[in-house]
Coordinates of C-alpha atoms in Angstrom, one line a residue:
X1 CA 10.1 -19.7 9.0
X2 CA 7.4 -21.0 10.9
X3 CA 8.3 -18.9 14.8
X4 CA 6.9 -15.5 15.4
X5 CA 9.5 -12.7 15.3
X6 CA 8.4 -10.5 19.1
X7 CA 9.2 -6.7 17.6
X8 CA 9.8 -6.0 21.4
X9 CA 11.2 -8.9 22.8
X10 CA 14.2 -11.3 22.0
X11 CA 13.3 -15.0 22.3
X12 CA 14.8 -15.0 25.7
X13 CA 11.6 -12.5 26.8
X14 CA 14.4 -9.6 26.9
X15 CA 13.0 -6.5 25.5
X16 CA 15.1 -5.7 22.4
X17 CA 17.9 -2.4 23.0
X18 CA 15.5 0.3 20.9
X19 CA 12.4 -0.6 23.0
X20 CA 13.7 -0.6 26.3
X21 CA 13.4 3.2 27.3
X22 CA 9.4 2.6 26.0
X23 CA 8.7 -0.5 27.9
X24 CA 10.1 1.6 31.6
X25 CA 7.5 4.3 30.6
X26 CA 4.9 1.5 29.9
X27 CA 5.3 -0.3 32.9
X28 CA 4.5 3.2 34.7
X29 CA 1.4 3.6 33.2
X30 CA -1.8 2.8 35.2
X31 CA -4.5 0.6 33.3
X32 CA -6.8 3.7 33.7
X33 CA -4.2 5.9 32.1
X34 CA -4.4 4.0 29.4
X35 CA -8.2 2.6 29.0
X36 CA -8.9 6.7 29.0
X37 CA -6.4 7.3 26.1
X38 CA -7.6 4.7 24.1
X39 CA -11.1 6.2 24.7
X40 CA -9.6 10.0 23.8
X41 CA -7.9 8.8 20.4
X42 CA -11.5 7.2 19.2
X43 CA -13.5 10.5 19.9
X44 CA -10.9 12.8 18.3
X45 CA -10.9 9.9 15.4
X46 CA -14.5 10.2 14.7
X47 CA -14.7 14.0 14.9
X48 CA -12.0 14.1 12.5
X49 CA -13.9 12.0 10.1
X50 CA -11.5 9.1 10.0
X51 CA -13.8 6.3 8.8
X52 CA -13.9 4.0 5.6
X53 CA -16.6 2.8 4.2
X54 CA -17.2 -0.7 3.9
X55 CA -18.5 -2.1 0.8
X56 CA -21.3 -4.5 0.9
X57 CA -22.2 -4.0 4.7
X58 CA -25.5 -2.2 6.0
X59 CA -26.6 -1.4 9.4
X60 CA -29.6 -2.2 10.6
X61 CA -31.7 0.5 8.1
X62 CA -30.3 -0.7 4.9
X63 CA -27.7 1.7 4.7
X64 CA -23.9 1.6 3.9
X65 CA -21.5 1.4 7.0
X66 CA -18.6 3.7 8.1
X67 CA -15.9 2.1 10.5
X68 CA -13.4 3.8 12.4
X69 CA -10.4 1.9 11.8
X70 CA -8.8 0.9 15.2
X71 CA -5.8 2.8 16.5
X72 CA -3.4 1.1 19.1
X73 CA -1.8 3.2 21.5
X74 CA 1.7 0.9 21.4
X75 CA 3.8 2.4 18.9
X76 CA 5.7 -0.4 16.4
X77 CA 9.5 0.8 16.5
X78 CA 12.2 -0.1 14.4
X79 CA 16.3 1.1 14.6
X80 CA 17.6 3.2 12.5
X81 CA 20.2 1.4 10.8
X82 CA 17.3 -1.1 10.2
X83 CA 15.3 1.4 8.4
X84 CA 18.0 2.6 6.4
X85 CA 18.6 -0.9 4.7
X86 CA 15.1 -1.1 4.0
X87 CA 15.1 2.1 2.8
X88 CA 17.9 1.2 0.1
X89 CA 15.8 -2.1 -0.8
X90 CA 12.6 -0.2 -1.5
X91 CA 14.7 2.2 -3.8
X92 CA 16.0 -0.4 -5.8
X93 CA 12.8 -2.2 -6.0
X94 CA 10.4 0.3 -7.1
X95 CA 13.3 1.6 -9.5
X96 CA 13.4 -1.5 -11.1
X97 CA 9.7 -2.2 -11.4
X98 CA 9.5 1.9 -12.8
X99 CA 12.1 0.3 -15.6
X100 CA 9.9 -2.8 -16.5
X101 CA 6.4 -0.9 -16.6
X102 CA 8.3 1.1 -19.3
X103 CA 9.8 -1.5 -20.5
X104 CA 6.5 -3.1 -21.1
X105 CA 5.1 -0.5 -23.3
X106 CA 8.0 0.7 -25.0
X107 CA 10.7 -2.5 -26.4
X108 CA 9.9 -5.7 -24.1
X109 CA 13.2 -6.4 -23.7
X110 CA 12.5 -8.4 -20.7
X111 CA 10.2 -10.6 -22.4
X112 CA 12.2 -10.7 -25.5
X113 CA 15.1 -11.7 -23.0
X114 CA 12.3 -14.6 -21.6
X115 CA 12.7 -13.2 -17.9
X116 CA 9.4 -12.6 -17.6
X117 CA 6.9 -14.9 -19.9
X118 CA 5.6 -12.8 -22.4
X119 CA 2.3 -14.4 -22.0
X120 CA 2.1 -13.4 -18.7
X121 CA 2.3 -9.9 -19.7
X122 CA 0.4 -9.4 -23.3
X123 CA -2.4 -11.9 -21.7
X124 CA -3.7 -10.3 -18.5
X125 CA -6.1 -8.5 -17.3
X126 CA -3.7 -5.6 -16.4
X127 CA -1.6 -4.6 -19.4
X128 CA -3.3 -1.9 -21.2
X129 CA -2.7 -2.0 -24.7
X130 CA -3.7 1.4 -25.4
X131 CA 0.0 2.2 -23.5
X132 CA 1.7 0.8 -26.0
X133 CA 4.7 3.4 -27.5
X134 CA 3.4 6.3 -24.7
X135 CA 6.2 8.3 -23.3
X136 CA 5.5 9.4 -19.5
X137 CA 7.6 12.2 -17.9
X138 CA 10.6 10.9 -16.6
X139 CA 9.8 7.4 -18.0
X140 CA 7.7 7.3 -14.3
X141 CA 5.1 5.0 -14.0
X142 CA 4.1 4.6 -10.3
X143 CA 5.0 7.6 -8.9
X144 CA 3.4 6.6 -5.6
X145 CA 4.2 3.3 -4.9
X146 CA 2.7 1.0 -1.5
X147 CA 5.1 -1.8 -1.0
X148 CA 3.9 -4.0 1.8
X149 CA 6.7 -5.8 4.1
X150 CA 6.7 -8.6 6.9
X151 CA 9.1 -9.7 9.1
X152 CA 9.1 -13.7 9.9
X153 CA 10.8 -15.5 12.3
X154 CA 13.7 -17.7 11.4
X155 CA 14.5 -20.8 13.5
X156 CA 17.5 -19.2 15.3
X157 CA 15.1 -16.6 16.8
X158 CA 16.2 -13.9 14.4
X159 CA 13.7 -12.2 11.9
X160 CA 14.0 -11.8 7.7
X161 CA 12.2 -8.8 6.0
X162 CA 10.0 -10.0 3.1
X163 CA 8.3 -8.2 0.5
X164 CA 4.7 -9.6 0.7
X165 CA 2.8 -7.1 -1.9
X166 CA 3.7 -4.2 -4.3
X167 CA 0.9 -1.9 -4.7
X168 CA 1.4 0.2 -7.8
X169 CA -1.9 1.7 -9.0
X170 CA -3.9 3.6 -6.5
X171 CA -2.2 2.8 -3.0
X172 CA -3.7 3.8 -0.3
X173 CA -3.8 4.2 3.6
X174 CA -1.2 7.4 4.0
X175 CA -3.2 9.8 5.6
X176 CA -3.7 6.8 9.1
X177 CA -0.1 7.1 8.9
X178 CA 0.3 10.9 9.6
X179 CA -3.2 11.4 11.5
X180 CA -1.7 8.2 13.7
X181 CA 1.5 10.2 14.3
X182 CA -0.4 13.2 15.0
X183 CA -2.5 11.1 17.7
X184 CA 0.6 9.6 19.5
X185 CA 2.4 13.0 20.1
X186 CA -1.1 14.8 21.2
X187 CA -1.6 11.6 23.4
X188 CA 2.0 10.9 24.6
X189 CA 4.2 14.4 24.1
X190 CA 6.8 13.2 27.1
X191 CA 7.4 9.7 24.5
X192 CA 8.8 12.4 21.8
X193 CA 10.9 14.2 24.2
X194 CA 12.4 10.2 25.1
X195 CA 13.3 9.1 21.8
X196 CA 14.7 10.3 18.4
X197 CA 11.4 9.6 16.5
X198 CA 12.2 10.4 12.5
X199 CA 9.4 12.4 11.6
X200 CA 6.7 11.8 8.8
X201 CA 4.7 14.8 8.8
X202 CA 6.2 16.3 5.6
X203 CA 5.0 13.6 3.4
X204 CA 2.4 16.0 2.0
X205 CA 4.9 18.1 0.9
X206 CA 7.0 15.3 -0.5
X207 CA 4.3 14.1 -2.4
X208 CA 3.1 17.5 -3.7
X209 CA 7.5 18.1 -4.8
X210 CA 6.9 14.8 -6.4
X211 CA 4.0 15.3 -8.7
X212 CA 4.9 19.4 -9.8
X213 CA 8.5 17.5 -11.1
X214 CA 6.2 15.3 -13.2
X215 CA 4.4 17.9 -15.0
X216 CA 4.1 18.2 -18.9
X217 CA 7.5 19.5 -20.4
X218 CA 6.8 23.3 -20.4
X219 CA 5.0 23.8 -17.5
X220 CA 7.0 26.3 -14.7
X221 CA 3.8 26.8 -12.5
X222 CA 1.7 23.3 -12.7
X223 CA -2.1 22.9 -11.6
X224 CA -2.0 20.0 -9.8
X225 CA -5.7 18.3 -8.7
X226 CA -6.8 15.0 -6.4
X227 CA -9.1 13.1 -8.7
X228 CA -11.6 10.9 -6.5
X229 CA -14.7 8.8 -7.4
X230 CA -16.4 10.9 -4.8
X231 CA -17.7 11.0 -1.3
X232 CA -19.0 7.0 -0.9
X233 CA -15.3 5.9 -1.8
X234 CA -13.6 3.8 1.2
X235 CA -10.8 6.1 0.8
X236 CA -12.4 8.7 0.4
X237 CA -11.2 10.6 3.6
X238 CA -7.9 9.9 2.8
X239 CA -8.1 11.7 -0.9
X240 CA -9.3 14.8 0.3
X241 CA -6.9 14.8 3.5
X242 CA -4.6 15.1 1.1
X243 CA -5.4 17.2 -1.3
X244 CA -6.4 19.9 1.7
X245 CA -2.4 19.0 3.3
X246 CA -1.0 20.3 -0.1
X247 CA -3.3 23.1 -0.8
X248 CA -4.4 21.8 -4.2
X249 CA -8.4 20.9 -5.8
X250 CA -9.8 17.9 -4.8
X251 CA -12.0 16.9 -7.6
X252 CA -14.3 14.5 -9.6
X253 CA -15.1 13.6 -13.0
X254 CA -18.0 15.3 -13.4
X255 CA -15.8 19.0 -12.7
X256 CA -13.3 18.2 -15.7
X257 CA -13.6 18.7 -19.3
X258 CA -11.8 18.4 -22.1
X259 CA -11.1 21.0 -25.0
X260 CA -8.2 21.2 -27.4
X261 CA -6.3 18.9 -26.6
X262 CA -6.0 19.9 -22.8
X263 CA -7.9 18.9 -19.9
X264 CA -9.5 21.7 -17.5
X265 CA -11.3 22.1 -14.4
X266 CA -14.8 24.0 -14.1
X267 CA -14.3 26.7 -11.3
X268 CA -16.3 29.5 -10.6
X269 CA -13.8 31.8 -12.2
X270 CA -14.2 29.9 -15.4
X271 CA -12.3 26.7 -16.4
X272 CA -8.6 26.2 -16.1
X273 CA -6.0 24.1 -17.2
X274 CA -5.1 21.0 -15.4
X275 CA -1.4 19.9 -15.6
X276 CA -1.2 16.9 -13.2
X277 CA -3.9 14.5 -11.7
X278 CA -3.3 12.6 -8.8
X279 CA -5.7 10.6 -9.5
X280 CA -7.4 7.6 -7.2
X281 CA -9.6 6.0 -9.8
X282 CA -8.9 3.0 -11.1
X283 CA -7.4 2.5 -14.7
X284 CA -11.4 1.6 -15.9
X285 CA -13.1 4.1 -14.8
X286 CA -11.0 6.9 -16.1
X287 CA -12.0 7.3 -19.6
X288 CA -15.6 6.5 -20.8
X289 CA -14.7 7.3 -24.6
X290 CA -11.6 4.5 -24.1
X291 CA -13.1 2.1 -21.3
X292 CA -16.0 1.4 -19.7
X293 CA -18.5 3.6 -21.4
X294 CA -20.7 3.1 -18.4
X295 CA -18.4 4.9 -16.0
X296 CA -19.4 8.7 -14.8
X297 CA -16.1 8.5 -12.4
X298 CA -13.4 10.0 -15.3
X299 CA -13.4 12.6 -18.0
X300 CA -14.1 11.5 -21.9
X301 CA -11.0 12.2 -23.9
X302 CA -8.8 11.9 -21.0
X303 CA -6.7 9.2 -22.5
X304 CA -6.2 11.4 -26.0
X305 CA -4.8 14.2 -24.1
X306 CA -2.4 11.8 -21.9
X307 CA -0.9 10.3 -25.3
X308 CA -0.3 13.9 -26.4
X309 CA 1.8 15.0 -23.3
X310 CA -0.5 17.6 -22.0
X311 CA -1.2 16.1 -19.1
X312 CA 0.3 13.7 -16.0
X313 CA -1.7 11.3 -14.7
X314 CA -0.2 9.4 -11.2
X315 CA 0.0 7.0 -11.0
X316 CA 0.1 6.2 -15.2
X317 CA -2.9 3.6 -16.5
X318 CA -1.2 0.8 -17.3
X319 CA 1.0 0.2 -13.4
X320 CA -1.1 -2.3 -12.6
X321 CA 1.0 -4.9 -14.6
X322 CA 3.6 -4.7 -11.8
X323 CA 1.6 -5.3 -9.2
X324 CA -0.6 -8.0 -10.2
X325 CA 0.4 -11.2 -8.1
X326 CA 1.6 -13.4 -10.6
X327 CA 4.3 -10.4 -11.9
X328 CA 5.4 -10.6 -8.4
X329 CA 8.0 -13.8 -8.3
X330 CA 9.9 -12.0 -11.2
X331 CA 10.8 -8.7 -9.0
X332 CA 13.7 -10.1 -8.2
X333 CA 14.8 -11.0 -11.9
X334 CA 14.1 -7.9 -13.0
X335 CA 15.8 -5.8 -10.1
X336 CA 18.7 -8.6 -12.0
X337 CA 17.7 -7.4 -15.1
X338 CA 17.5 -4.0 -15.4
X339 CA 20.1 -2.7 -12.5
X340 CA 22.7 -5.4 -12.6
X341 CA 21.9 -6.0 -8.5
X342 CA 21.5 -7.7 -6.0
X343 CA 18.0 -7.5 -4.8
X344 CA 18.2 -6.2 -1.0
X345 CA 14.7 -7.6 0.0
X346 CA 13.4 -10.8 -0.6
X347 CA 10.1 -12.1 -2.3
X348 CA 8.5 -14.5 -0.2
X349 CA 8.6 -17.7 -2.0
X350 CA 5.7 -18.2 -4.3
X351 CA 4.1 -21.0 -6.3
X352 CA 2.3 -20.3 -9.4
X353 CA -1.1 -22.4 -9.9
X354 CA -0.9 -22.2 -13.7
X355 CA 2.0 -24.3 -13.3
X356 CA 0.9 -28.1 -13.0
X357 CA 4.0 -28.8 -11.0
X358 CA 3.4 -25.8 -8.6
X359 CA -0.6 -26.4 -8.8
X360 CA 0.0 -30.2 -7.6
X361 CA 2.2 -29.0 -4.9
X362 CA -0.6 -26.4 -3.7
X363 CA -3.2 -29.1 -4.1
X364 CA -1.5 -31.2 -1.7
X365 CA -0.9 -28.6 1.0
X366 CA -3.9 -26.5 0.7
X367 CA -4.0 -26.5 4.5
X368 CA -0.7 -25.3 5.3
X369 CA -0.5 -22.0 2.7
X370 CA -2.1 -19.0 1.8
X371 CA -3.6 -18.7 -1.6
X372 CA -4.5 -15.4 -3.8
X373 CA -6.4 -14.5 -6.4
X374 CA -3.9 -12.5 -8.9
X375 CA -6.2 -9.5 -9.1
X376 CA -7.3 -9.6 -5.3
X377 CA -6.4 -6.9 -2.4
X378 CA -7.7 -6.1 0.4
X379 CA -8.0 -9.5 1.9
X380 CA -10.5 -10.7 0.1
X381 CA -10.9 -13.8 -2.3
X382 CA -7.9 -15.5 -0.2
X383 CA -7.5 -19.0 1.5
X384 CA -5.1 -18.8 5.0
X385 CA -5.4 -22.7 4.9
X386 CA -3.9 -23.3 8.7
X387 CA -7.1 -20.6 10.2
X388 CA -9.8 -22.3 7.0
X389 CA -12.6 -25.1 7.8
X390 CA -12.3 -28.0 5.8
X391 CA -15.4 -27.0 3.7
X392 CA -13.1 -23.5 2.8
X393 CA -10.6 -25.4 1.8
X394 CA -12.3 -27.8 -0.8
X395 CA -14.1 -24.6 -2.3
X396 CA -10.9 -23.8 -2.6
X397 CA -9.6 -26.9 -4.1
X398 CA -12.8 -26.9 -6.6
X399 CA -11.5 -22.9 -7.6
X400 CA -7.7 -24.0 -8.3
X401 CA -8.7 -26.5 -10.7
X402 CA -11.6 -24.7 -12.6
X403 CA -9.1 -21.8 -12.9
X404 CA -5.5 -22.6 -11.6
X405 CA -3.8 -19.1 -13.7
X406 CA -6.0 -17.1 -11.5
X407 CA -4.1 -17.8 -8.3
X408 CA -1.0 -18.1 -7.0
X409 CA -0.2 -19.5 -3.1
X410 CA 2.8 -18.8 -0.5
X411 CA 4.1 -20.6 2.9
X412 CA 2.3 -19.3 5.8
X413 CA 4.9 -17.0 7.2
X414 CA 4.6 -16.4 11.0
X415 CA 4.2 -12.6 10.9
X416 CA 6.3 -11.0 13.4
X417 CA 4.2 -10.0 16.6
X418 CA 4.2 -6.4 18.3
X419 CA 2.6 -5.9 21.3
X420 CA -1.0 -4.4 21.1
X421 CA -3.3 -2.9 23.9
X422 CA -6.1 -4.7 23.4
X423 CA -9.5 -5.6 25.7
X424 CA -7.5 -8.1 27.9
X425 CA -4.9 -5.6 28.2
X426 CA -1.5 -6.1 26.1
X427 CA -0.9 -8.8 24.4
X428 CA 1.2 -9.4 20.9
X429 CA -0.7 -9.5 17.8
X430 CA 0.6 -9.8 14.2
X431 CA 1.6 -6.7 12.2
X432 CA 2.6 -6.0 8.4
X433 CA 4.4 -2.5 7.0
X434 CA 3.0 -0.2 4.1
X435 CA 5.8 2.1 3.2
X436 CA 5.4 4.6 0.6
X437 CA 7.9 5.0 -1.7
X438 CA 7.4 8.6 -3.6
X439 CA 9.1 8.6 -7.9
X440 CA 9.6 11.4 -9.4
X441 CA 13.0 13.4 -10.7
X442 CA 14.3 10.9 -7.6
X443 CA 13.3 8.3 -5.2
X444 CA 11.9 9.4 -1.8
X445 CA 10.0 8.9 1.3
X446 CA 9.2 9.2 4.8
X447 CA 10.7 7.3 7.6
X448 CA 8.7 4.0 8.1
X449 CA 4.9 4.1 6.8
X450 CA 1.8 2.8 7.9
X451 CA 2.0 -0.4 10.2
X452 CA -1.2 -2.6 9.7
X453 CA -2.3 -5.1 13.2
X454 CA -4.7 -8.0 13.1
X455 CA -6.6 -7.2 16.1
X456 CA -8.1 -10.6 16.5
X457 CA -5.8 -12.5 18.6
X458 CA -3.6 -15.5 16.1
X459 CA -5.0 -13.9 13.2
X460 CA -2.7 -13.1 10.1
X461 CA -4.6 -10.6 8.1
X462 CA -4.0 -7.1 8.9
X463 CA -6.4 -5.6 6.0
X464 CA -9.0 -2.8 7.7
X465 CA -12.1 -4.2 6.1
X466 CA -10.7 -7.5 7.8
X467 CA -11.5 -5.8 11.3
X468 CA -7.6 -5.1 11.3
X469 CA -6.2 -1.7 12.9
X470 CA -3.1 0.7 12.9
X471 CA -0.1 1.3 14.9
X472 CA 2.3 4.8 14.8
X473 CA 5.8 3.6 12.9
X474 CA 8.9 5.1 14.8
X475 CA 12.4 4.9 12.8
X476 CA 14.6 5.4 15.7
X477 CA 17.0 8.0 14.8
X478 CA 20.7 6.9 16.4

């Protein structure tokens, strides 16, 4: 598991079938061709407003920092039929992990059943008690669901889909994914007119057909809103991209209000009902009357009129149970569980530090895995022990046994590799694959997702706040 997987190339340097009519059009372009292209896409990128904001950084004056998250010009492709087998694993996954969120808050059978350890569940730091007994539409609880997926190398030169991360609460990074189509086709047109690319652009329409089949029983004409903590959010281009692409509100906190049992939104018509929130706050900050008192980001009562079925929050509070890392090596007993199947992708294997069997094994190999904290993301509070100094790694050591349940450690897979136009030229760096998986009266979504690239050569974290950047996903249509 250990050889990189070339996206392009087969381990005889023979560019794979579904790349080929790309790399003769590459191999045409001048250098200058594409240095000036590179150089168009960042000026239309900043124009646009495509930055995040990074937390804790300040420039020189003190102030917080915007980046412009990278865009590479080489498209990452993948076949059709490859796609559609992915496609049929990501169904089945997010299906089953819909089941056990309900499952959680309704009859436990799972943990009655000792699939899952019960523990595991009614202890941490994600399960939401207040969720207990609360029907959701549908029996939906991550109606948008981020499920990120890596392809590693085997020793025979072939390459095994894994499912890295599953990102159930507020996932994000779906607007790079359509402004990054947008970019290749305004920068490339003749590439389009090539190949069968699948196209992506309707995901806001997806995703709006998704939450109106969501709404509260009774509603024919729902009002759905974007709820965002507001402008200095790293996402927060991203929330009001979409809520412009579907034509609905974006709003905050401080514009809703609650009154008889219903939630509504201050306009300057007067206030009006709100049916469904898509809302990108996390699960604390959404009711100050439930959870943290201190938060301005939600609306007090919020939670009383959820309970009551007057309103649809996506995704539901309580998803993050599913996604929290040490939920993670049960997917695949639960997909068991709850659907009778097969699962279609595999977990990377995982070792659980609260285990003194697995938190040995760890302890032994620090330098040869990657460790998480359960309740990390973005690439933070993590340990890539082949890349780590020896003083990371016995900080490291000193964290596992102060507080082994709080992490949970993997192989170091060797991240397939696509090529990437970087300041030497091109040159293959590692990539990972967000693809978002829409729940509502069905399953659906867009052909491929966002593809993530560690621009720093032999790294293996793709995260944007890690200096990582973006490719455009083709599914190849046959």
């Amino acid at each position: 598991m250990k050889v990189p997987f070339d996206e392009m190339n087969d381990a005889a340097g023979r560019v794979r079938e579904h790349y080929r009519v790309y790399d003769r059009w590459l191999q045409g372009q001048p250098e200058a061709t594409m240095r000036a292209r590179r150089e168009e896409a960042e000026v239309i990128f900043r124009r646009v407003g495509i930055t995040f904001a990074v937390y804790g950084a300040k420039d020189e004056d003190g102030a917080g920092t915007e980046r412009l998250i990278p865009f590479d010009l080489i498209p990452r492709a993948i076949p059709g039929a490859e796609w559609t087998r992915m496609e049929q694993g990501l169904r089945q996954r997010v299906t089953a992990l819909n089941r056990f969120i309900d499952d959680v808050y309704h009859g436990q059978e799972i943990l009655k059943a000792g699939v899952v350890p019960a523990e595991q569940v009614t202890r941490n730091a994600q399960f939401r008690p207040e969720m207990m007994g609360v029907d959701v539409p549908g029996k939906v609880w991550s109606h948008i669901s981020g499920i990120d997926i890596v392809r590693a190398g085997n020793a025979d030169g072939s390459g095994t889909y894994y499912v890295l991360e599953d990102n159930l609460r507020v996932p994000s990074g779906v607007s790079y994914m359509l402004e990054n189509r947008k970019m290749s086709m305004r920068l490339f047109p003749e590439l389009f007119s090539m190949h069968r690319v699948a196209p992506v652009a309707h995901y806001p329409d997806l995703l709006l057909e998704t939450l109106r089949t969501v709404a509260p029983g009774g509603v024919n004409e729902p009002n759905v809103v974007v709820l965002t903590p507001g402008m200095y959010n790293s996402a927060y281009f991203e929330h009001a991209f979409l809520a412009q692409q579907m034509g609905v509100e974006l709003v905050e906190g401080q514009d809703l209000f609650v009154r008889d049992h219903f939630v509504y939104m201050r306009t300057t018509q007067g206030p009006k009902r709100v049916d469904v929130v898509y809302r990108r706050v996390d699960d604390d900050f959404l009711d100050p009357s439930v959870f943290r008192p201190d938060s301005t980001l939600g609306c007090a009562g919020l939670l009383d009129v959820y309970r009551r079925g007057n309103i649809t929050l996506c995704n539901a509070i309580g998803t993050g149970i599913a996604d929290d890392k040490s939920i993670y090596p049960y997917v695949p007993k639960m997909i068991e569980f709850y659907l009778g199947e097969q699962p279609i992708l595999q977990n990377v294997p995982t070792y659980l530090c609260r285990d003194a069997g697995d938190l040995q094994y760890v302890l032994d190999h620090l330098s040869e895995l990657v460790v998480k904290e359960v309740h990390g993301a973005g690439g933070y509070g993590m340990l890539v022990g082949p890349a780590a100094s020896k003083a990371e790694i016995e900080d490291f050591r000193r964290a596992l046994v102060t507080n082994p349940t709080n992490y949970v450690a993997q192989p170091t897979l060797a991240l397939s590799t696509c090529p990437t136009y970087v300041e030497k030229g091109i040159a293959p760096r590692h990539i990972d694959l967000r693809p978002f998986v829409l729940s509502g009266t069905h399953v659906q979504m867009v052909p491929g997702g966002l593809t993530r690239v560690a621009l720093k050569e032999g790294s293996l974290v793709v995260n944007s706040s890690q200096g990582g950047g973006t490719k455009d996903t083709w599914v190849l249509e046959d």
